[in-house]
JSON list of C-alpha atoms in Angstrom, two decimals:
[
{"chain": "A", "resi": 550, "resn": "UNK", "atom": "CA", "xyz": [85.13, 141.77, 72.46]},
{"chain": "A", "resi": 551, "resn": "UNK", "atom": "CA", "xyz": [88.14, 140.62, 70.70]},
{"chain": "A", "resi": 552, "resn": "UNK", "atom": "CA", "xyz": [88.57, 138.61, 73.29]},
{"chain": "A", "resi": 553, "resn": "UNK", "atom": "CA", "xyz": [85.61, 136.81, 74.09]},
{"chain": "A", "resi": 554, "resn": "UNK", "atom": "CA", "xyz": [85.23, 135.69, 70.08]},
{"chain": "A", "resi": 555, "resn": "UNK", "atom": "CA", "xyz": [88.53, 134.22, 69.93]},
{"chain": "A", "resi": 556, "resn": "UNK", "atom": "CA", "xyz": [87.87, 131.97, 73.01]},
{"chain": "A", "resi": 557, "resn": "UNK", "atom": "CA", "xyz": [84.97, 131.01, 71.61]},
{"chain": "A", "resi": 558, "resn": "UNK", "atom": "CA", "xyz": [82.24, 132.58, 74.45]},
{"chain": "A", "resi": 559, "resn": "UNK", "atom": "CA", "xyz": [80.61, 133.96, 71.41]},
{"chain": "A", "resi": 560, "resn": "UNK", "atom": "CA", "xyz": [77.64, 131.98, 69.97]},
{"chain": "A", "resi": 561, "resn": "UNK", "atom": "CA", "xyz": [76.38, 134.61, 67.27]},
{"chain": "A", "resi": 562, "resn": "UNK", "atom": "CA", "xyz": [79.11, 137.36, 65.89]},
{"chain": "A", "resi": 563, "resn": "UNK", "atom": "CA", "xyz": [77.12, 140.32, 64.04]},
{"chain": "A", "resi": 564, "resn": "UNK", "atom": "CA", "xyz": [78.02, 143.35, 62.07]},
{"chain": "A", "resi": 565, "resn": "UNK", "atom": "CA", "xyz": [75.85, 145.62, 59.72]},
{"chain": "A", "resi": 566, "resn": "UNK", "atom": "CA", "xyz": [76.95, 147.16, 56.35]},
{"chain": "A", "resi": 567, "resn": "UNK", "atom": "CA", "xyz": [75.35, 149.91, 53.78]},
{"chain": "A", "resi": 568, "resn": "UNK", "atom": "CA", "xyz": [74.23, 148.54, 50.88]},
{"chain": "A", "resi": 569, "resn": "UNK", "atom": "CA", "xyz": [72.37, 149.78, 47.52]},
{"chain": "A", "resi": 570, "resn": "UNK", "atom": "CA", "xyz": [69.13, 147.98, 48.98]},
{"chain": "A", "resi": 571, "resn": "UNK", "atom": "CA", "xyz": [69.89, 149.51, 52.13]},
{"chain": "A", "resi": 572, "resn": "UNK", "atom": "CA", "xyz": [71.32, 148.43, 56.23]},
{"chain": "A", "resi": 573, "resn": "UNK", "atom": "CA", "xyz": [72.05, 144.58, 56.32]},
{"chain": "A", "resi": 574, "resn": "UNK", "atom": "CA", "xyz": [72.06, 142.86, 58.88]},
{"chain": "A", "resi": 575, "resn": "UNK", "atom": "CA", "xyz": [75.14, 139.94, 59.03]},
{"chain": "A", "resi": 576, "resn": "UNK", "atom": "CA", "xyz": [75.41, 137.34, 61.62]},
{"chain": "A", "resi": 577, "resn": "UNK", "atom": "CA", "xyz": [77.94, 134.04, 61.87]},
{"chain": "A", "resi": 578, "resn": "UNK", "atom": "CA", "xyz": [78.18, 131.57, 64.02]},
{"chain": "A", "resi": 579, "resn": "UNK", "atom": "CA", "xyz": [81.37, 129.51, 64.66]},
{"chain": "A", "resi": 580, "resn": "UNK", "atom": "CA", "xyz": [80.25, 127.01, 61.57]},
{"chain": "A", "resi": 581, "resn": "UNK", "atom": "CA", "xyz": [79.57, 130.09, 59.35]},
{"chain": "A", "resi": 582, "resn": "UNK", "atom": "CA", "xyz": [77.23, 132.61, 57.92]},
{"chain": "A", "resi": 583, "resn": "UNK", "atom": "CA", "xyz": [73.61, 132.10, 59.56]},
{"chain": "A", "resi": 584, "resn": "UNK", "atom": "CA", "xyz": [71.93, 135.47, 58.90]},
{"chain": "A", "resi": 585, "resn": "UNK", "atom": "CA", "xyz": [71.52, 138.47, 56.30]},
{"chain": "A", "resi": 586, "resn": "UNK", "atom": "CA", "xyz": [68.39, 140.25, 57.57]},
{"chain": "A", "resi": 587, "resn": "UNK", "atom": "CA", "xyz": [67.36, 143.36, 55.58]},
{"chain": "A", "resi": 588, "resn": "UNK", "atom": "CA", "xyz": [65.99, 147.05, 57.61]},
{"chain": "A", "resi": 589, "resn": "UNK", "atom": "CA", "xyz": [62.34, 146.31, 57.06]},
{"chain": "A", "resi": 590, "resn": "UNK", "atom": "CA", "xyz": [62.80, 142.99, 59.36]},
{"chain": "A", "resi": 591, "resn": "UNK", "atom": "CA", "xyz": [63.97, 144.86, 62.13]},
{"chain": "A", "resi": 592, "resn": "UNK", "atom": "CA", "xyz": [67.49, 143.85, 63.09]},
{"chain": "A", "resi": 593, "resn": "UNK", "atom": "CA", "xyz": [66.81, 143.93, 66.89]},
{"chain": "A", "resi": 594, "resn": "UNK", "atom": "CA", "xyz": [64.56, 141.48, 66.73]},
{"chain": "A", "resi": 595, "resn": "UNK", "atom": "CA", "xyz": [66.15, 139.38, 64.51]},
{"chain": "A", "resi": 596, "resn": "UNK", "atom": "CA", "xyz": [69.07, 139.43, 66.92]},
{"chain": "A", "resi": 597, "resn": "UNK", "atom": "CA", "xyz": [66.73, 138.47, 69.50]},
{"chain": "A", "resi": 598, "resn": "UNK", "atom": "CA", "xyz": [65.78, 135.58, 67.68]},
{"chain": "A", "resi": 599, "resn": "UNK", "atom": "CA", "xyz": [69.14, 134.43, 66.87]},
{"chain": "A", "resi": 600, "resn": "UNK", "atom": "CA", "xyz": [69.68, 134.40, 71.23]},
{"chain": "A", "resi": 601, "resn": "UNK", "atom": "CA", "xyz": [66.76, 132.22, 71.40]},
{"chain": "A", "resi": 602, "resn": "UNK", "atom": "CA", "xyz": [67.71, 130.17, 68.69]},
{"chain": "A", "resi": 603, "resn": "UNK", "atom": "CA", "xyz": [71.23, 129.52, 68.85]},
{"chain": "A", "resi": 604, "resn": "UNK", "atom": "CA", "xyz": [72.29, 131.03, 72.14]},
{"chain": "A", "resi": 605, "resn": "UNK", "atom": "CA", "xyz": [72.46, 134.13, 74.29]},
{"chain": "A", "resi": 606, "resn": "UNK", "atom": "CA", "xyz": [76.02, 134.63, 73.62]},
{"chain": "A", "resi": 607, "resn": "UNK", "atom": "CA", "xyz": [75.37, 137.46, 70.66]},
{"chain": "A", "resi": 608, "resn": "UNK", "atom": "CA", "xyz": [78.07, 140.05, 70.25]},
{"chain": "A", "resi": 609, "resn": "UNK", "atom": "CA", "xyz": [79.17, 142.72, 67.26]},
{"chain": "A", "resi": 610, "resn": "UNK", "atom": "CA", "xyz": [82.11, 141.66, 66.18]},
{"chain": "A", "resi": 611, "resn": "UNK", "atom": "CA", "xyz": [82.70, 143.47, 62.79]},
{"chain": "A", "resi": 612, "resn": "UNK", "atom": "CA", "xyz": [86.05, 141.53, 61.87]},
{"chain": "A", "resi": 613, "resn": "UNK", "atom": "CA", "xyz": [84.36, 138.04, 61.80]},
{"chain": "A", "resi": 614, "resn": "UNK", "atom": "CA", "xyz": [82.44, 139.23, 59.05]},
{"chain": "A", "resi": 615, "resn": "UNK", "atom": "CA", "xyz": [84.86, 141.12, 57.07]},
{"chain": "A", "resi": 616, "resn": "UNK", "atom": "CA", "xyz": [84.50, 138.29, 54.39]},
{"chain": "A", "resi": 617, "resn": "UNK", "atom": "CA", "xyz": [81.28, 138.31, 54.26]},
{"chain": "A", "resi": 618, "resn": "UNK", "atom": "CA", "xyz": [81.09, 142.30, 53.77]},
{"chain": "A", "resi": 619, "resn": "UNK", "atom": "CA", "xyz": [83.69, 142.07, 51.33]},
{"chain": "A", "resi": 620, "resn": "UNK", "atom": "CA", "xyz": [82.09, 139.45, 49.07]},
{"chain": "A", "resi": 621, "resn": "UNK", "atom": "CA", "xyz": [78.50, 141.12, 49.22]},
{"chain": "A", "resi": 622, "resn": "UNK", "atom": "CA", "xyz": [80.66, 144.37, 48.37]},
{"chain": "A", "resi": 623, "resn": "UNK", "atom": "CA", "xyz": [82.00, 142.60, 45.42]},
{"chain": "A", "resi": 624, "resn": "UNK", "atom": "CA", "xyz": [78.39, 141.81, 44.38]},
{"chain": "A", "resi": 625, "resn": "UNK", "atom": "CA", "xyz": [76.94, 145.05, 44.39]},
{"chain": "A", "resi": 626, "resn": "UNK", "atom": "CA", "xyz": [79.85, 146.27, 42.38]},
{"chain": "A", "resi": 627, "resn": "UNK", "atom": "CA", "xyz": [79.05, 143.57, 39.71]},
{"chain": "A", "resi": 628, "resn": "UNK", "atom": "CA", "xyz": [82.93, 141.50, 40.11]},
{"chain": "A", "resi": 629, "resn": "UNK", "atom": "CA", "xyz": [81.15, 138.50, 41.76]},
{"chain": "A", "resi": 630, "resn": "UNK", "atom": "CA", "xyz": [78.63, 136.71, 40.70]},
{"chain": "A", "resi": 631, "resn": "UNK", "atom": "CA", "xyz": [78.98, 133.37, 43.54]},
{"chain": "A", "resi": 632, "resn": "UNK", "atom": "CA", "xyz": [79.42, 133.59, 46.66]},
{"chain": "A", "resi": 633, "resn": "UNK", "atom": "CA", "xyz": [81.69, 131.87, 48.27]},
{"chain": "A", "resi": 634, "resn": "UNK", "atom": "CA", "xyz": [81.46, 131.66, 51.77]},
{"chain": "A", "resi": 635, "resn": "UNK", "atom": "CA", "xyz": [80.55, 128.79, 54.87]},
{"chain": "A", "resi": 636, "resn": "UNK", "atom": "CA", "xyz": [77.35, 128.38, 55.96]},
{"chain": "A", "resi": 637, "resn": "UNK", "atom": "CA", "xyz": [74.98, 127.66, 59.00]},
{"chain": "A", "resi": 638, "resn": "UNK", "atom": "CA", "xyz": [71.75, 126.30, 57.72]},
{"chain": "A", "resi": 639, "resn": "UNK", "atom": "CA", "xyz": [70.89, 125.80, 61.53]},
{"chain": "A", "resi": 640, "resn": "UNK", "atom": "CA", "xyz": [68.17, 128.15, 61.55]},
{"chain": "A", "resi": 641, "resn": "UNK", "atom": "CA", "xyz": [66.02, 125.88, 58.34]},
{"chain": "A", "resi": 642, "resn": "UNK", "atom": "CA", "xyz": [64.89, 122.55, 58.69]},
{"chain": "A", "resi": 643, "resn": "UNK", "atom": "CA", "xyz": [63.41, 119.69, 56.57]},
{"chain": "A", "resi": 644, "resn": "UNK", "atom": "CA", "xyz": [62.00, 120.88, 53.02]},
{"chain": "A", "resi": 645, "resn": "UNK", "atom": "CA", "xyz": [62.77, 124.51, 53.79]},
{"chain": "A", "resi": 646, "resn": "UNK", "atom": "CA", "xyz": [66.18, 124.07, 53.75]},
{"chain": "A", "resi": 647, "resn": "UNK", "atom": "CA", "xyz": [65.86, 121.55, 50.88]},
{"chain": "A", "resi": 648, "resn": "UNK", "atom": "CA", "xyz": [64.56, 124.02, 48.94]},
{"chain": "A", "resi": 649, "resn": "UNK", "atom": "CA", "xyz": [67.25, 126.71, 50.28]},
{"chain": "A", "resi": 650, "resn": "UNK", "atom": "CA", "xyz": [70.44, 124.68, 49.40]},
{"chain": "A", "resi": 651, "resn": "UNK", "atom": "CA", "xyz": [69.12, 124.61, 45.66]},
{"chain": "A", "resi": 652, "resn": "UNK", "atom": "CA", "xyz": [68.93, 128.46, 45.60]},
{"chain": "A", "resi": 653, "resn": "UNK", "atom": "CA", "xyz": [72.57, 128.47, 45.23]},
{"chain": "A", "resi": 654, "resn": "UNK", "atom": "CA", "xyz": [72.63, 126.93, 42.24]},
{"chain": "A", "resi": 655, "resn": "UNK", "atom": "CA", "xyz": [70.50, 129.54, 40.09]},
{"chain": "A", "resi": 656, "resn": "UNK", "atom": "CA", "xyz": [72.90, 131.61, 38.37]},
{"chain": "A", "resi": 657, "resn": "UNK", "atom": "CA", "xyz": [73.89, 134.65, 38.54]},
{"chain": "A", "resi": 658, "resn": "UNK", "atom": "CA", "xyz": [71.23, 137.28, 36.47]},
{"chain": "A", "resi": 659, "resn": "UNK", "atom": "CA", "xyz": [69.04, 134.59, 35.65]},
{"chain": "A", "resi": 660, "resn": "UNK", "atom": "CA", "xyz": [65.98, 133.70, 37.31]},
{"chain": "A", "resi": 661, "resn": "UNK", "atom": "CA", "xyz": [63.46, 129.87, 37.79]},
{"chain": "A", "resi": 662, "resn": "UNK", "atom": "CA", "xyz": [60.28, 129.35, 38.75]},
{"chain": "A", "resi": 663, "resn": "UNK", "atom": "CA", "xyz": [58.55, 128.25, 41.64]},
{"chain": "A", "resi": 664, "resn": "UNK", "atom": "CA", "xyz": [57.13, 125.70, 39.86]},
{"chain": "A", "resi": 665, "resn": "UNK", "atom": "CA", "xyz": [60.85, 124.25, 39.07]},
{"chain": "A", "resi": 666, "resn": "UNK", "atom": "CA", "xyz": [62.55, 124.40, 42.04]},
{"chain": "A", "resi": 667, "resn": "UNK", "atom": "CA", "xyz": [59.31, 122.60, 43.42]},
{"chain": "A", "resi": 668, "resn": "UNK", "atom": "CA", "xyz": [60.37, 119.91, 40.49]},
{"chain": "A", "resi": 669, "resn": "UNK", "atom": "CA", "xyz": [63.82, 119.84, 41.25]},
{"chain": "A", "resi": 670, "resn": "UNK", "atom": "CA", "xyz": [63.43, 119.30, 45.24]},
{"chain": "A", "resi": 671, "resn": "UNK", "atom": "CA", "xyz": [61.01, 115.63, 43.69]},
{"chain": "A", "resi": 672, "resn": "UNK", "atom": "CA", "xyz": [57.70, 117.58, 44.72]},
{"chain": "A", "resi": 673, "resn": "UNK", "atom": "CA", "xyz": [56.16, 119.38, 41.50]},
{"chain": "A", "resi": 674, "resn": "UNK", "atom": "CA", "xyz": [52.88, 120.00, 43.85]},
{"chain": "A", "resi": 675, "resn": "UNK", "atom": "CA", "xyz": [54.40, 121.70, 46.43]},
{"chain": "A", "resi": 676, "resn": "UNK", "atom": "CA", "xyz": [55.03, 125.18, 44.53]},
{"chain": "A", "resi": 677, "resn": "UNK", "atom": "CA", "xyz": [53.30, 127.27, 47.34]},
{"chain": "A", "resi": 678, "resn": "UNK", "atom": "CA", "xyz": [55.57, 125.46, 50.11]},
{"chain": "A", "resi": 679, "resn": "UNK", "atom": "CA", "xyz": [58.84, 126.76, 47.90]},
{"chain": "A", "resi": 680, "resn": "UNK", "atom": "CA", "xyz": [57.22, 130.34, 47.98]},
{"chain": "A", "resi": 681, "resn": "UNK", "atom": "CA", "xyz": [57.26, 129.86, 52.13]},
{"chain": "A", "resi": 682, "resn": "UNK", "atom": "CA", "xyz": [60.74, 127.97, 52.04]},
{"chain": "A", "resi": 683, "resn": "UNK", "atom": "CA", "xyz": [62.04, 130.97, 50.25]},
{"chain": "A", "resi": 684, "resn": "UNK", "atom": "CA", "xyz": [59.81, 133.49, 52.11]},
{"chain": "A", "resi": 685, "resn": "UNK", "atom": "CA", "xyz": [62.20, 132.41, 55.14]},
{"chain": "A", "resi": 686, "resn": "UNK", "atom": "CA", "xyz": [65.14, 132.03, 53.50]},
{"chain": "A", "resi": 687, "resn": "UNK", "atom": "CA", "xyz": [67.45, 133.32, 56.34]},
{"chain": "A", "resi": 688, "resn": "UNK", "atom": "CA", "xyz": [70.42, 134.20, 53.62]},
{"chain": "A", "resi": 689, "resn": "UNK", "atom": "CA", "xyz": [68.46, 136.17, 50.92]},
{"chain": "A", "resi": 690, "resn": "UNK", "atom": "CA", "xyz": [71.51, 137.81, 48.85]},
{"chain": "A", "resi": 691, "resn": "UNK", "atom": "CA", "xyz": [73.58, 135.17, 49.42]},
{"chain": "A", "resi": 692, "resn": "UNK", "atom": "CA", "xyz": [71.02, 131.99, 48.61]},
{"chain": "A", "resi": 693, "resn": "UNK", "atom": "CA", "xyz": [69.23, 133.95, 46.37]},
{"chain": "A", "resi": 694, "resn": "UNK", "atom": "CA", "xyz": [65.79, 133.61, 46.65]},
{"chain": "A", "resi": 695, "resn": "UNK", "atom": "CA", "xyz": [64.92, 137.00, 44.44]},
{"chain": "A", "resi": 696, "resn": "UNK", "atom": "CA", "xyz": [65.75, 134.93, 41.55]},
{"chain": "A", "resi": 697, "resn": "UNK", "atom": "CA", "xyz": [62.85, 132.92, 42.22]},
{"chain": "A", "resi": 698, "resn": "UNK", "atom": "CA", "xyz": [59.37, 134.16, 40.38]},
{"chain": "A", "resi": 699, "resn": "UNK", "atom": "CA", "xyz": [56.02, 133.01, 39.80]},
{"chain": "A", "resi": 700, "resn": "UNK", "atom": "CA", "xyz": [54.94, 131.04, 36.75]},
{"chain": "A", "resi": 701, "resn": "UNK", "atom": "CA", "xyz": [53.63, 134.32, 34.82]},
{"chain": "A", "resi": 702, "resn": "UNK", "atom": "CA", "xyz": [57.41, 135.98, 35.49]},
{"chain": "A", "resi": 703, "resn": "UNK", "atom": "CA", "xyz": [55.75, 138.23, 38.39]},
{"chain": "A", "resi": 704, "resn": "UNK", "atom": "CA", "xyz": [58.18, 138.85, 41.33]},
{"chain": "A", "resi": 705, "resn": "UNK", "atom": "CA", "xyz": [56.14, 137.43, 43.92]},
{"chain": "A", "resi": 706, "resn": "UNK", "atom": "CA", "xyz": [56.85, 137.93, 47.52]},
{"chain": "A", "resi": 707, "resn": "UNK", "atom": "CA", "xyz": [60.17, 138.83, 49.02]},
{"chain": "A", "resi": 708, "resn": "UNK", "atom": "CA", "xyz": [61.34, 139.27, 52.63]},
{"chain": "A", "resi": 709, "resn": "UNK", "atom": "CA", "xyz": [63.09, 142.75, 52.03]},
{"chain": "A", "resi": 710, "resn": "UNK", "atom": "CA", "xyz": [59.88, 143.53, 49.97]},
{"chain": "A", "resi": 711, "resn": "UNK", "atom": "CA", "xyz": [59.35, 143.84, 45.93]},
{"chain": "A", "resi": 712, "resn": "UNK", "atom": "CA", "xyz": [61.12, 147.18, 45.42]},
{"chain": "A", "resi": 713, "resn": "UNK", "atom": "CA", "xyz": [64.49, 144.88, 46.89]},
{"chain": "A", "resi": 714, "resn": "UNK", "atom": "CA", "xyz": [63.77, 142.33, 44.95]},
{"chain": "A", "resi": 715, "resn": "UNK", "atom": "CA", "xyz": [63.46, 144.57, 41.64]},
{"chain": "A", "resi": 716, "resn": "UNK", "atom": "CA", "xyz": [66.52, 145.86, 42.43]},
{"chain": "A", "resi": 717, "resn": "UNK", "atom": "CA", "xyz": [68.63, 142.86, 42.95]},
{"chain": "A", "resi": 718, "resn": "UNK", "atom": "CA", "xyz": [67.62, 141.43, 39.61]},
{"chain": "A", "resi": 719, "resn": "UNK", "atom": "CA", "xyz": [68.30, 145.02, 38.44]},
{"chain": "A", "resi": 720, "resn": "UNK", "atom": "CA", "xyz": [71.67, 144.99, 39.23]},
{"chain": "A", "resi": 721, "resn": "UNK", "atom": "CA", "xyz": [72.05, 140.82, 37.76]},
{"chain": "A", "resi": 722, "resn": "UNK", "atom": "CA", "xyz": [70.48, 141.98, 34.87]},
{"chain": "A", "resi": 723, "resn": "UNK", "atom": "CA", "xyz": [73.00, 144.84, 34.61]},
{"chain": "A", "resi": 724, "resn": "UNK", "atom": "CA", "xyz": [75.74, 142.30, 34.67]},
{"chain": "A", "resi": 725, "resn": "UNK", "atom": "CA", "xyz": [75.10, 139.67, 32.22]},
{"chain": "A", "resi": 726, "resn": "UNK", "atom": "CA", "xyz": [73.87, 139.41, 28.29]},
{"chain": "A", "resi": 727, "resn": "UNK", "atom": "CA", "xyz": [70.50, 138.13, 28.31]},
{"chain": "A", "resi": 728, "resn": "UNK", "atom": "CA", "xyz": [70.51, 138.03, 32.01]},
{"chain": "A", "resi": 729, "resn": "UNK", "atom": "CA", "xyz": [67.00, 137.41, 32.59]},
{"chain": "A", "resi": 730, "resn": "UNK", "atom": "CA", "xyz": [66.93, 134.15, 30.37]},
{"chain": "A", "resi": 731, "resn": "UNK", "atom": "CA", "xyz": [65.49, 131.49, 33.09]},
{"chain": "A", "resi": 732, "resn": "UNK", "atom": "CA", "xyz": [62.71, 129.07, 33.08]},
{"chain": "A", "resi": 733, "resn": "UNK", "atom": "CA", "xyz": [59.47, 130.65, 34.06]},
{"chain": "A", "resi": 734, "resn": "UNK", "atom": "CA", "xyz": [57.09, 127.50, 33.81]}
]
């Protein structure tokens, strides 16, 4: 296995860790991290769809994602609050990853609307097509979407479901004075 990543006959490497919001799935490609995919989304298929996507060539190969492991390690523990790792937006296109690449840029413990990442992306009107972008957000954790809410500061939908989603702004909240301070309009 070793062997066939360093050549380079591997077009997805994959790992999964324990977590507090349970078994993630973690999957690279050679340009970076393409993939965090929660229990509930069933990591089979998701690997499935990562051989359709991006090639057939799927292996575990733990080591390539030590970083990764180690940094969402460091979250959960509260020590990081940014992650700081290359990414593969390969598997978004057009205003989904738009929307996506601005996730990174809520902080830590705090939380925006839909309604202003819609405004920030130029299109105020499109709040329901943020809710989808970051319905299928392929790097929730990591571009994190559960800091996005509705209008009335409701959670709203999440791919590893509300109780996730609770506890991920939980654990923010945990971490910060006045974490929860964001825009909800």
């Amino acid at each position: 296995m070793a062997a066939a990543s360093r050549d380079g006959l591997v077009d997805v490497a994959y790992t999964s860790v324990d977590t507090p919001v349970g078994s993630l799935l973690l999957a690279a490609t050679g340009t970076g991290l393409v993939r965090v995919a929660f229990e509930s989304e069933d990591h089979d298929l998701v690997l499935d769809t990562l051989a359709g996507r991006l090639g057939p060539r799927v292996l575990r190969a733990p080591a390539r994602l030590d970083r990764v492991a180690r940094e969402l390690d460091e979250y959960f523990a509260g020590t990081r609050t940014r992650f700081d790792l290359p990414l593969d937006l390969a598997l978004s296109r057009g205003f989904r990853r738009l929307v996506q690449r601005r996730l990174a840029e809520i902080e830590y413990g705090d939380t925006w609307s839909y309604a202003r990442v819609a405004r920030l992306v130029g299109n105020p009107g499109a709040v329901r097509a943020v809710g989808t972008a970051c319905a299928t957000n392929p790097l929730p954790i990591v571009l994190p979407c559960h800091r996005v809410l509705r209008a009335d500061g409701t959670l709203g939908g999440y791919a590893g479901g509300p109780a996730r989603k609770s506890a991920l702004l939980a654990l923010e909240a945990g971490g910060r004075t006045g974490a929860r301070s964001g825009e909800t309009g």
